[in-house]
GROMACS .gro file of C-alpha atoms in nm:
model
  436
    1UNK     CA    1  -2.721  -1.301   0.335
    2UNK     CA    2  -2.531  -1.076   0.089
    3UNK     CA    3  -2.482  -1.198  -0.270
    4UNK     CA    4  -2.109  -1.253  -0.253
    5UNK     CA    5  -1.945  -1.502  -0.493
    6UNK     CA    6  -1.584  -1.613  -0.426
    7UNK     CA    7  -1.368  -1.760  -0.701
    8UNK     CA    8  -1.117  -2.000  -0.551
    9UNK     CA    9  -0.870  -2.257  -0.670
   10UNK     CA   10  -0.499  -2.340  -0.698
   11UNK     CA   11  -0.264  -2.092  -0.876
   12UNK     CA   12  -0.288  -2.024  -1.248
   13UNK     CA   13  -0.623  -2.189  -1.329
   14UNK     CA   14  -0.781  -1.868  -1.463
   15UNK     CA   15  -0.952  -1.713  -1.158
   16UNK     CA   16  -0.865  -1.353  -1.242
   17UNK     CA   17  -0.968  -1.403  -1.607
   18UNK     CA   18  -1.312  -1.523  -1.492
   19UNK     CA   19  -1.331  -1.239  -1.242
   20UNK     CA   20  -1.270  -0.982  -1.517
   21UNK     CA   21  -1.533  -1.149  -1.735
   22UNK     CA   22  -1.802  -1.165  -1.462
   23UNK     CA   23  -1.741  -0.803  -1.360
   24UNK     CA   24  -1.693  -0.683  -1.721
   25UNK     CA   25  -1.374  -0.508  -1.615
   26UNK     CA   26  -0.997  -0.542  -1.615
   27UNK     CA   27  -0.964  -0.486  -1.244
   28UNK     CA   28  -0.761  -0.805  -1.178
   29UNK     CA   29  -0.416  -0.839  -1.332
   30UNK     CA   30  -0.388  -1.149  -1.555
   31UNK     CA   31  -0.063  -1.314  -1.654
   32UNK     CA   32   0.041  -1.667  -1.736
   33UNK     CA   33   0.242  -1.714  -1.417
   34UNK     CA   34   0.121  -1.829  -1.079
   35UNK     CA   35   0.092  -1.598  -0.777
   36UNK     CA   36  -0.002  -1.275  -0.960
   37UNK     CA   37  -0.312  -1.216  -0.741
   38UNK     CA   38  -0.235  -1.200  -0.369
   39UNK     CA   39  -0.513  -1.012  -0.185
   40UNK     CA   40  -0.885  -1.048  -0.214
   41UNK     CA   41  -1.021  -0.825  -0.494
   42UNK     CA   42  -1.383  -0.721  -0.505
   43UNK     CA   43  -1.595  -0.633  -0.810
   44UNK     CA   44  -1.961  -0.615  -0.912
   45UNK     CA   45  -2.143  -0.831  -1.162
   46UNK     CA   46  -2.491  -0.854  -1.307
   47UNK     CA   47  -2.692  -1.124  -1.483
   48UNK     CA   48  -3.056  -1.131  -1.585
   49UNK     CA   49  -3.125  -0.818  -1.379
   50UNK     CA   50  -2.965  -0.954  -1.058
   51UNK     CA   51  -2.656  -0.792  -0.911
   52UNK     CA   52  -2.390  -0.958  -0.701
   53UNK     CA   53  -2.042  -0.904  -0.565
   54UNK     CA   54  -1.745  -1.113  -0.687
   55UNK     CA   55  -1.422  -1.184  -0.495
   56UNK     CA   56  -1.107  -1.287  -0.678
   57UNK     CA   57  -0.856  -1.468  -0.460
   58UNK     CA   58  -0.489  -1.568  -0.481
   59UNK     CA   59  -0.409  -1.925  -0.572
   60UNK     CA   60  -0.447  -2.163  -0.277
   61UNK     CA   61  -0.122  -2.360  -0.234
   62UNK     CA   62   0.062  -2.525   0.056
   63UNK     CA   63   0.380  -2.657  -0.098
   64UNK     CA   64   0.580  -2.350  -0.194
   65UNK     CA   65   0.845  -2.195   0.030
   66UNK     CA   66   0.717  -1.847  -0.058
   67UNK     CA   67   0.680  -1.561   0.193
   68UNK     CA   68   0.338  -1.487   0.050
   69UNK     CA   69   0.191  -1.836   0.044
   70UNK     CA   70   0.068  -1.847   0.407
   71UNK     CA   71  -0.086  -1.503   0.371
   72UNK     CA   72  -0.256  -1.600   0.040
   73UNK     CA   73  -0.406  -1.910   0.202
   74UNK     CA   74  -0.543  -1.688   0.482
   75UNK     CA   75  -0.698  -1.455   0.228
   76UNK     CA   76  -0.864  -1.750   0.047
   77UNK     CA   77  -1.005  -1.886   0.373
   78UNK     CA   78  -1.141  -1.545   0.465
   79UNK     CA   79  -1.310  -1.512   0.123
   80UNK     CA   80  -1.466  -1.857   0.160
   81UNK     CA   81  -1.593  -1.763   0.504
   82UNK     CA   82  -1.739  -1.436   0.370
   83UNK     CA   83  -1.902  -1.572   0.050
   84UNK     CA   84  -2.252  -1.705   0.006
   85UNK     CA   85  -2.159  -1.899  -0.310
   86UNK     CA   86  -1.825  -2.040  -0.414
   87UNK     CA   87  -1.689  -2.105  -0.764
   88UNK     CA   88  -1.421  -2.373  -0.734
   89UNK     CA   89  -1.204  -2.335  -1.048
   90UNK     CA   90  -0.999  -2.622  -1.193
   91UNK     CA   91  -0.807  -2.681  -1.513
   92UNK     CA   92  -0.913  -2.947  -1.765
   93UNK     CA   93  -0.571  -2.946  -1.931
   94UNK     CA   94  -0.402  -3.083  -1.618
   95UNK     CA   95  -0.689  -3.277  -1.454
   96UNK     CA   96  -0.696  -3.324  -1.081
   97UNK     CA   97  -0.372  -3.245  -0.898
   98UNK     CA   98  -0.283  -3.261  -0.529
   99UNK     CA   99  -0.362  -2.892  -0.468
  100UNK     CA  100  -0.711  -2.934  -0.615
  101UNK     CA  101  -0.775  -3.204  -0.358
  102UNK     CA  102  -0.661  -2.966  -0.077
  103UNK     CA  103  -0.898  -2.695  -0.197
  104UNK     CA  104  -1.187  -2.940  -0.234
  105UNK     CA  105  -1.130  -3.054   0.130
  106UNK     CA  106  -1.138  -2.693   0.246
  107UNK     CA  107  -1.464  -2.630   0.058
  108UNK     CA  108  -1.634  -2.949   0.196
  109UNK     CA  109  -1.559  -2.825   0.546
  110UNK     CA  110  -1.707  -2.483   0.473
  111UNK     CA  111  -2.054  -2.629   0.410
  112UNK     CA  112  -2.115  -2.352   0.157
  113UNK     CA  113  -2.277  -2.399  -0.182
  114UNK     CA  114  -2.003  -2.479  -0.434
  115UNK     CA  115  -2.010  -2.485  -0.816
  116UNK     CA  116  -1.712  -2.661  -0.976
  117UNK     CA  117  -1.591  -2.469  -1.283
  118UNK     CA  118  -1.373  -2.664  -1.525
  119UNK     CA  119  -1.181  -2.395  -1.709
  120UNK     CA  120  -0.985  -2.389  -2.035
  121UNK     CA  121  -1.242  -2.586  -2.232
  122UNK     CA  122  -1.134  -2.373  -2.533
  123UNK     CA  123  -1.209  -2.629  -2.809
  124UNK     CA  124  -1.448  -2.911  -2.883
  125UNK     CA  125  -1.191  -3.184  -2.823
  126UNK     CA  126  -1.175  -3.077  -2.459
  127UNK     CA  127  -1.545  -3.125  -2.400
  128UNK     CA  128  -1.599  -3.415  -2.164
  129UNK     CA  129  -1.257  -3.398  -1.998
  130UNK     CA  130  -1.422  -3.242  -1.696
  131UNK     CA  131  -1.602  -3.564  -1.591
  132UNK     CA  132  -1.324  -3.655  -1.345
  133UNK     CA  133  -1.403  -3.347  -1.133
  134UNK     CA  134  -1.728  -3.505  -1.017
  135UNK     CA  135  -1.512  -3.720  -0.793
  136UNK     CA  136  -1.477  -3.418  -0.555
  137UNK     CA  137  -1.831  -3.485  -0.449
  138UNK     CA  138  -1.919  -3.112  -0.467
  139UNK     CA  139  -2.202  -3.140  -0.722
  140UNK     CA  140  -2.242  -3.035  -1.080
  141UNK     CA  141  -1.934  -2.939  -1.295
  142UNK     CA  142  -1.961  -2.652  -1.550
  143UNK     CA  143  -1.738  -2.651  -1.859
  144UNK     CA  144  -1.600  -2.303  -1.924
  145UNK     CA  145  -1.350  -2.095  -2.119
  146UNK     CA  146  -1.287  -1.785  -1.916
  147UNK     CA  147  -1.059  -1.651  -2.192
  148UNK     CA  148  -1.330  -1.646  -2.466
  149UNK     CA  149  -1.646  -1.661  -2.259
  150UNK     CA  150  -1.769  -2.000  -2.363
  151UNK     CA  151  -2.003  -2.155  -2.105
  152UNK     CA  152  -2.028  -1.835  -1.899
  153UNK     CA  153  -2.397  -1.798  -1.961
  154UNK     CA  154  -2.481  -2.146  -1.834
  155UNK     CA  155  -2.267  -2.090  -1.523
  156UNK     CA  156  -2.436  -1.753  -1.447
  157UNK     CA  157  -2.782  -1.900  -1.496
  158UNK     CA  158  -2.698  -2.143  -1.215
  159UNK     CA  159  -2.537  -1.867  -1.006
  160UNK     CA  160  -2.850  -1.647  -0.999
  161UNK     CA  161  -3.060  -1.945  -0.886
  162UNK     CA  162  -2.869  -1.933  -0.554
  163UNK     CA  163  -2.880  -1.554  -0.510
  164UNK     CA  164  -3.083  -1.368  -0.247
  165UNK     CA  165  -3.312  -1.179  -0.485
  166UNK     CA  166  -3.378  -0.901  -0.233
  167UNK     CA  167  -3.016  -0.824  -0.149
  168UNK     CA  168  -2.943  -0.448  -0.179
  169UNK     CA  169  -2.579  -0.453  -0.065
  170UNK     CA  170  -2.424  -0.414  -0.413
  171UNK     CA  171  -2.663  -0.138  -0.515
  172UNK     CA  172  -2.590   0.047  -0.195
  173UNK     CA  173  -2.216   0.048  -0.256
  174UNK     CA  174  -2.248   0.229  -0.590
  175UNK     CA  175  -2.333   0.556  -0.408
  176UNK     CA  176  -2.063   0.532  -0.132
  177UNK     CA  177  -1.773   0.777  -0.115
  178UNK     CA  178  -1.455   0.627  -0.265
  179UNK     CA  179  -1.149   0.691  -0.057
  180UNK     CA  180  -0.814   0.576  -0.210
  181UNK     CA  181  -0.490   0.524  -0.020
  182UNK     CA  182  -0.199   0.611  -0.248
  183UNK     CA  183   0.174   0.657  -0.219
  184UNK     CA  184   0.513   0.504  -0.299
  185UNK     CA  185   0.576   0.136  -0.220
  186UNK     CA  186   0.611   0.023   0.142
  187UNK     CA  187   0.483   0.339   0.317
  188UNK     CA  188   0.210   0.149   0.506
  189UNK     CA  189  -0.100   0.166   0.287
  190UNK     CA  190  -0.214  -0.194   0.342
  191UNK     CA  191  -0.124  -0.178   0.711
  192UNK     CA  192  -0.358   0.120   0.747
  193UNK     CA  193  -0.659  -0.071   0.610
  194UNK     CA  194  -0.580  -0.370   0.835
  195UNK     CA  195  -0.550  -0.140   1.135
  196UNK     CA  196  -0.883   0.041   1.061
  197UNK     CA  197  -1.075  -0.278   1.004
  198UNK     CA  198  -0.904  -0.477   1.285
  199UNK     CA  199  -0.842  -0.772   1.052
  200UNK     CA  200  -0.573  -0.889   0.811
  201UNK     CA  201  -0.773  -0.765   0.513
  202UNK     CA  202  -0.463  -0.708   0.293
  203UNK     CA  203  -0.133  -0.888   0.286
  204UNK     CA  204   0.149  -0.692   0.451
  205UNK     CA  205   0.521  -0.765   0.426
  206UNK     CA  206   0.840  -0.559   0.435
  207UNK     CA  207   0.882  -0.625   0.061
  208UNK     CA  208   0.801  -0.334  -0.173
  209UNK     CA  209   0.523  -0.416  -0.421
  210UNK     CA  210   0.335  -0.667  -0.203
  211UNK     CA  211   0.005  -0.516  -0.313
  212UNK     CA  212  -0.056  -0.543  -0.687
  213UNK     CA  213  -0.426  -0.478  -0.753
  214UNK     CA  214  -0.653  -0.204  -0.622
  215UNK     CA  215  -0.848  -0.362  -0.337
  216UNK     CA  216  -1.181  -0.238  -0.212
  217UNK     CA  217  -1.283  -0.256   0.156
  218UNK     CA  218  -1.611  -0.122   0.288
  219UNK     CA  219  -1.555   0.076   0.611
  220UNK     CA  220  -1.861   0.102   0.840
  221UNK     CA  221  -1.782   0.231   1.190
  222UNK     CA  222  -1.834   0.530   1.414
  223UNK     CA  223  -2.108   0.669   1.191
  224UNK     CA  224  -1.897   0.660   0.872
  225UNK     CA  225  -1.971   0.446   0.563
  226UNK     CA  226  -1.739   0.452   0.258
  227UNK     CA  227  -1.521   0.236   0.030
  228UNK     CA  228  -1.153   0.228   0.122
  229UNK     CA  229  -0.929   0.138  -0.172
  230UNK     CA  230  -0.578   0.006  -0.120
  231UNK     CA  231  -0.345   0.053  -0.420
  232UNK     CA  232  -0.009  -0.071  -0.541
  233UNK     CA  233   0.281   0.163  -0.464
  234UNK     CA  234   0.354   0.404  -0.747
  235UNK     CA  235   0.722   0.416  -0.844
  236UNK     CA  236   0.900   0.617  -1.109
  237UNK     CA  237   0.848   0.487  -1.465
  238UNK     CA  238   1.220   0.421  -1.504
  239UNK     CA  239   1.214   0.183  -1.204
  240UNK     CA  240   0.912  -0.018  -1.327
  241UNK     CA  241   1.081  -0.311  -1.495
  242UNK     CA  242   0.833  -0.595  -1.444
  243UNK     CA  243   0.519  -0.589  -1.661
  244UNK     CA  244   0.306  -0.709  -1.363
  245UNK     CA  245   0.422  -0.399  -1.172
  246UNK     CA  246   0.347  -0.178  -1.477
  247UNK     CA  247  -0.022  -0.296  -1.467
  248UNK     CA  248  -0.027  -0.250  -1.085
  249UNK     CA  249   0.082   0.113  -1.123
  250UNK     CA  250  -0.174   0.160  -1.399
  251UNK     CA  251  -0.450   0.033  -1.169
  252UNK     CA  252  -0.334   0.277  -0.903
  253UNK     CA  253  -0.350   0.571  -1.139
  254UNK     CA  254  -0.698   0.465  -1.253
  255UNK     CA  255  -0.804   0.437  -0.891
  256UNK     CA  256  -0.703   0.794  -0.833
  257UNK     CA  257  -0.904   0.898  -1.132
  258UNK     CA  258  -1.216   0.719  -1.008
  259UNK     CA  259  -1.190   0.819  -0.638
  260UNK     CA  260  -1.344   1.110  -0.451
  261UNK     CA  261  -1.068   1.175  -0.196
  262UNK     CA  262  -0.718   1.034  -0.162
  263UNK     CA  263  -0.511   0.958   0.147
  264UNK     CA  264  -0.158   1.044   0.020
  265UNK     CA  265   0.077   0.855   0.249
  266UNK     CA  266   0.444   0.941   0.285
  267UNK     CA  267   0.721   0.789   0.497
  268UNK     CA  268   0.807   1.018   0.792
  269UNK     CA  269   1.171   0.906   0.798
  270UNK     CA  270   1.226   0.962   0.427
  271UNK     CA  271   1.022   1.287   0.395
  272UNK     CA  272   0.861   1.413   0.076
  273UNK     CA  273   1.029   1.265  -0.226
  274UNK     CA  274   1.007   1.368  -0.590
  275UNK     CA  275   0.779   1.075  -0.661
  276UNK     CA  276   0.549   1.180  -0.375
  277UNK     CA  277   0.509   1.521  -0.546
  278UNK     CA  278   0.428   1.348  -0.876
  279UNK     CA  279   0.150   1.151  -0.705
  280UNK     CA  280   0.028   1.469  -0.535
  281UNK     CA  281   0.012   1.662  -0.865
  282UNK     CA  282  -0.175   1.370  -1.017
  283UNK     CA  283  -0.437   1.398  -0.747
  284UNK     CA  284  -0.461   1.777  -0.795
  285UNK     CA  285  -0.479   1.746  -1.174
  286UNK     CA  286  -0.777   1.507  -1.139
  287UNK     CA  287  -0.948   1.750  -0.895
  288UNK     CA  288  -0.964   1.494  -0.612
  289UNK     CA  289  -0.966   1.575  -0.245
  290UNK     CA  290  -0.653   1.492  -0.053
  291UNK     CA  291  -0.539   1.431   0.305
  292UNK     CA  292  -0.163   1.393   0.357
  293UNK     CA  293  -0.061   1.125   0.607
  294UNK     CA  294   0.295   1.132   0.743
  295UNK     CA  295   0.314   0.766   0.840
  296UNK     CA  296   0.562   0.581   1.063
  297UNK     CA  297   0.569   0.886   1.296
  298UNK     CA  298   0.642   0.653   1.587
  299UNK     CA  299   0.991   0.587   1.440
  300UNK     CA  300   1.091   0.956   1.438
  301UNK     CA  301   1.287   1.108   1.722
  302UNK     CA  302   1.108   1.422   1.815
  303UNK     CA  303   1.059   1.703   2.067
  304UNK     CA  304   0.774   1.950   2.114
  305UNK     CA  305   0.860   2.149   1.799
  306UNK     CA  306   0.939   1.864   1.557
  307UNK     CA  307   0.585   1.826   1.421
  308UNK     CA  308   0.537   2.198   1.364
  309UNK     CA  309   0.869   2.235   1.176
  310UNK     CA  310   0.799   1.918   0.968
  311UNK     CA  311   0.451   2.048   0.872
  312UNK     CA  312   0.575   2.397   0.778
  313UNK     CA  313   0.843   2.253   0.553
  314UNK     CA  314   0.597   2.010   0.401
  315UNK     CA  315   0.355   2.286   0.315
  316UNK     CA  316   0.630   2.490   0.144
  317UNK     CA  317   0.711   2.187  -0.069
  318UNK     CA  318   0.348   2.129  -0.157
  319UNK     CA  319   0.294   2.493  -0.268
  320UNK     CA  320   0.102   2.649  -0.431
  321UNK     CA  321  -0.179   2.402  -0.341
  322UNK     CA  322  -0.101   2.354   0.024
  323UNK     CA  323  -0.448   2.410   0.180
  324UNK     CA  324  -0.462   2.042   0.275
  325UNK     CA  325  -0.490   1.859   0.608
  326UNK     CA  326  -0.164   1.703   0.724
  327UNK     CA  327  -0.172   1.432   0.989
  328UNK     CA  328   0.109   1.242   1.158
  329UNK     CA  329   0.015   0.879   1.191
  330UNK     CA  330   0.142   0.533   1.279
  331UNK     CA  331  -0.036   0.219   1.150
  332UNK     CA  332   0.146   0.014   1.416
  333UNK     CA  333   0.027   0.209   1.717
  334UNK     CA  334  -0.292   0.333   1.539
  335UNK     CA  335  -0.194   0.687   1.628
  336UNK     CA  336  -0.443   0.940   1.471
  337UNK     CA  337  -0.598   0.686   1.234
  338UNK     CA  338  -0.952   0.761   1.349
  339UNK     CA  339  -0.872   1.137   1.324
  340UNK     CA  340  -0.763   1.056   0.963
  341UNK     CA  341  -1.103   0.898   0.889
  342UNK     CA  342  -1.289   1.201   1.032
  343UNK     CA  343  -1.074   1.436   0.832
  344UNK     CA  344  -1.112   1.256   0.500
  345UNK     CA  345  -1.490   1.266   0.538
  346UNK     CA  346  -1.471   1.640   0.607
  347UNK     CA  347  -1.270   1.679   0.288
  348UNK     CA  348  -1.530   1.469   0.101
  349UNK     CA  349  -1.796   1.708   0.229
  350UNK     CA  350  -1.591   2.009   0.108
  351UNK     CA  351  -1.554   1.848  -0.234
  352UNK     CA  352  -1.926   1.794  -0.278
  353UNK     CA  353  -2.032   2.127  -0.124
  354UNK     CA  354  -2.265   2.346  -0.325
  355UNK     CA  355  -2.276   2.717  -0.247
  356UNK     CA  356  -2.609   2.904  -0.315
  357UNK     CA  357  -2.561   3.153  -0.601
  358UNK     CA  358  -2.702   3.440  -0.396
  359UNK     CA  359  -2.458   3.376  -0.108
  360UNK     CA  360  -2.172   3.333  -0.351
  361UNK     CA  361  -2.237   3.669  -0.517
  362UNK     CA  362  -2.296   3.847  -0.189
  363UNK     CA  363  -1.950   3.748  -0.057
  364UNK     CA  364  -1.737   3.746  -0.370
  365UNK     CA  365  -1.870   4.066  -0.541
  366UNK     CA  366  -1.782   4.256  -0.220
  367UNK     CA  367  -1.434   4.109  -0.231
  368UNK     CA  368  -1.405   4.208  -0.602
  369UNK     CA  369  -1.531   4.563  -0.537
  370UNK     CA  370  -1.273   4.613  -0.260
  371UNK     CA  371  -0.994   4.458  -0.470
  372UNK     CA  372  -1.079   4.487  -0.842
  373UNK     CA  373  -0.866   4.326  -1.116
  374UNK     CA  374  -0.570   4.542  -1.219
  375UNK     CA  375  -0.608   4.739  -1.541
  376UNK     CA  376  -0.427   4.600  -1.850
  377UNK     CA  377  -0.332   4.834  -2.139
  378UNK     CA  378  -0.571   5.099  -1.997
  379UNK     CA  379  -0.866   4.858  -1.995
  380UNK     CA  380  -1.058   4.767  -1.682
  381UNK     CA  381  -1.207   4.425  -1.612
  382UNK     CA  382  -1.556   4.439  -1.456
  383UNK     CA  383  -1.678   4.121  -1.294
  384UNK     CA  384  -2.062   4.118  -1.274
  385UNK     CA  385  -2.167   3.773  -1.162
  386UNK     CA  386  -2.036   3.452  -1.002
  387UNK     CA  387  -2.177   3.101  -1.033
  388UNK     CA  388  -2.072   2.752  -0.915
  389UNK     CA  389  -2.060   2.512  -1.205
  390UNK     CA  390  -2.244   2.172  -1.189
  391UNK     CA  391  -1.924   1.964  -1.171
  392UNK     CA  392  -1.809   1.685  -0.934
  393UNK     CA  393  -1.536   1.908  -0.785
  394UNK     CA  394  -1.567   2.277  -0.690
  395UNK     CA  395  -1.555   2.496  -1.001
  396UNK     CA  396  -1.660   2.859  -1.038
  397UNK     CA  397  -1.736   3.085  -1.331
  398UNK     CA  398  -1.678   3.457  -1.307
  399UNK     CA  399  -1.865   3.651  -1.577
  400UNK     CA  400  -1.694   3.970  -1.690
  401UNK     CA  401  -1.645   4.201  -1.987
  402UNK     CA  402  -1.279   4.119  -2.067
  403UNK     CA  403  -1.194   3.765  -1.943
  404UNK     CA  404  -0.874   3.754  -2.148
  405UNK     CA  405  -0.716   4.027  -1.934
  406UNK     CA  406  -0.745   3.851  -1.596
  407UNK     CA  407  -0.400   3.731  -1.490
  408UNK     CA  408  -0.304   3.428  -1.284
  409UNK     CA  409  -0.214   3.616  -0.968
  410UNK     CA  410  -0.568   3.758  -0.950
  411UNK     CA  411  -0.713   3.409  -1.007
  412UNK     CA  412  -0.509   3.286  -0.710
  413UNK     CA  413  -0.636   3.584  -0.502
  414UNK     CA  414  -1.001   3.492  -0.578
  415UNK     CA  415  -0.932   3.124  -0.504
  416UNK     CA  416  -0.782   3.210  -0.164
  417UNK     CA  417  -1.085   3.428  -0.081
  418UNK     CA  418  -1.318   3.144  -0.180
  419UNK     CA  419  -1.126   2.909   0.049
  420UNK     CA  420  -1.137   3.157   0.339
  421UNK     CA  421  -1.510   3.221   0.297
  422UNK     CA  422  -1.645   2.873   0.226
  423UNK     CA  423  -1.383   2.623   0.352
  424UNK     CA  424  -1.256   2.411   0.063
  425UNK     CA  425  -0.966   2.268   0.265
  426UNK     CA  426  -0.818   1.962   0.098
  427UNK     CA  427  -0.988   2.021  -0.236
  428UNK     CA  428  -0.850   2.180  -0.561
  429UNK     CA  429  -1.070   2.469  -0.672
  430UNK     CA  430  -1.096   2.562  -1.039
  431UNK     CA  431  -1.180   2.918  -1.156
  432UNK     CA  432  -1.296   3.014  -1.506
  433UNK     CA  433  -1.362   3.359  -1.652
  434UNK     CA  434  -1.632   3.393  -1.913
  435UNK     CA  435  -1.754   3.680  -2.118
  436UNK     CA  436  -2.075   3.835  -1.988
   0.00000   0.00000   0.00000
């Protein structure tokens, strides 16, 4: 069984704080209000040389009249079903409350190994207050302060006792391609993951901002294996008024920075907005691959020429970097979603492609000889050698006598010839001129 540890409990007992401490990250948003975490969030932890996955969950509750509560309960139950070990988190400052009893009943039915974690033991006078939690009948109780780390070592010592020491699942995921789904709020990002995985992996509502954290899902089907990352919708800075949303947007930006390829999703009915372009330029600036998905295509009235006209207009708006795949999708009907998966893996292959130096020079030096750089102030630029640089994204160095005289239009000319000759569709290409 995989080493997956789920952190569950009622709202606002410190689950996300513990998640961040166990994974040594800030992947989960933390705020002193209930209901901040909604979906399952995955991270990686390590203790005494053993690695494991950690799932943060939303607070389990049954009493609120909240549109998200039923979905959050479903996410918690899925996490419990998926985990091999469960950390049941409670709060010593409040003692046992009715919702704790509901969670305890759920965990007893699961028949999974459960460790009760009594959080907020932040001072000596709170030691011993956790004794009442033994009444759950779930075994040993561990005093902990997730905020300052007190008691974490003792808890992790017990956690590794129950791990499968030969599990390689976490190690394997480190080398997987990272595919992020980004876009403005409510364009269908979470719905796409649910449609691809055939399960309600992420919470979906008609309310903008439903997704808050960046959520990782491993996709293994039809010969593909990669991490699919759902992100919070990115809005204009001026419209981000809530600090929780500010951190959600920040997580999305960091997800773009750490991804390999991005699905950039836009709303077919609304078309390309200024904020979409900002996201697109962010992807290009970070040298990430990109596949543009025009979602909700099933809602657009169309004839045989609608798609062609839409795509042509879109490429004009995306210029100058418009050598990208554009697909028209629907997460409701699953139209072209599998084509999208195939395309994003092709773009990943383009981004990681390495061209042999001999082949690169054979092709590009002929192009340069036929179309040399224009003379500047009576001086001629002579390019002698081309080399691909050892970077994560395609970058090329052209060695010449006068690099300062090469203009931008000639750089674009060389970039276009590189794309034609070696297929870098969907990937920004960087070109540098260096003195030979």
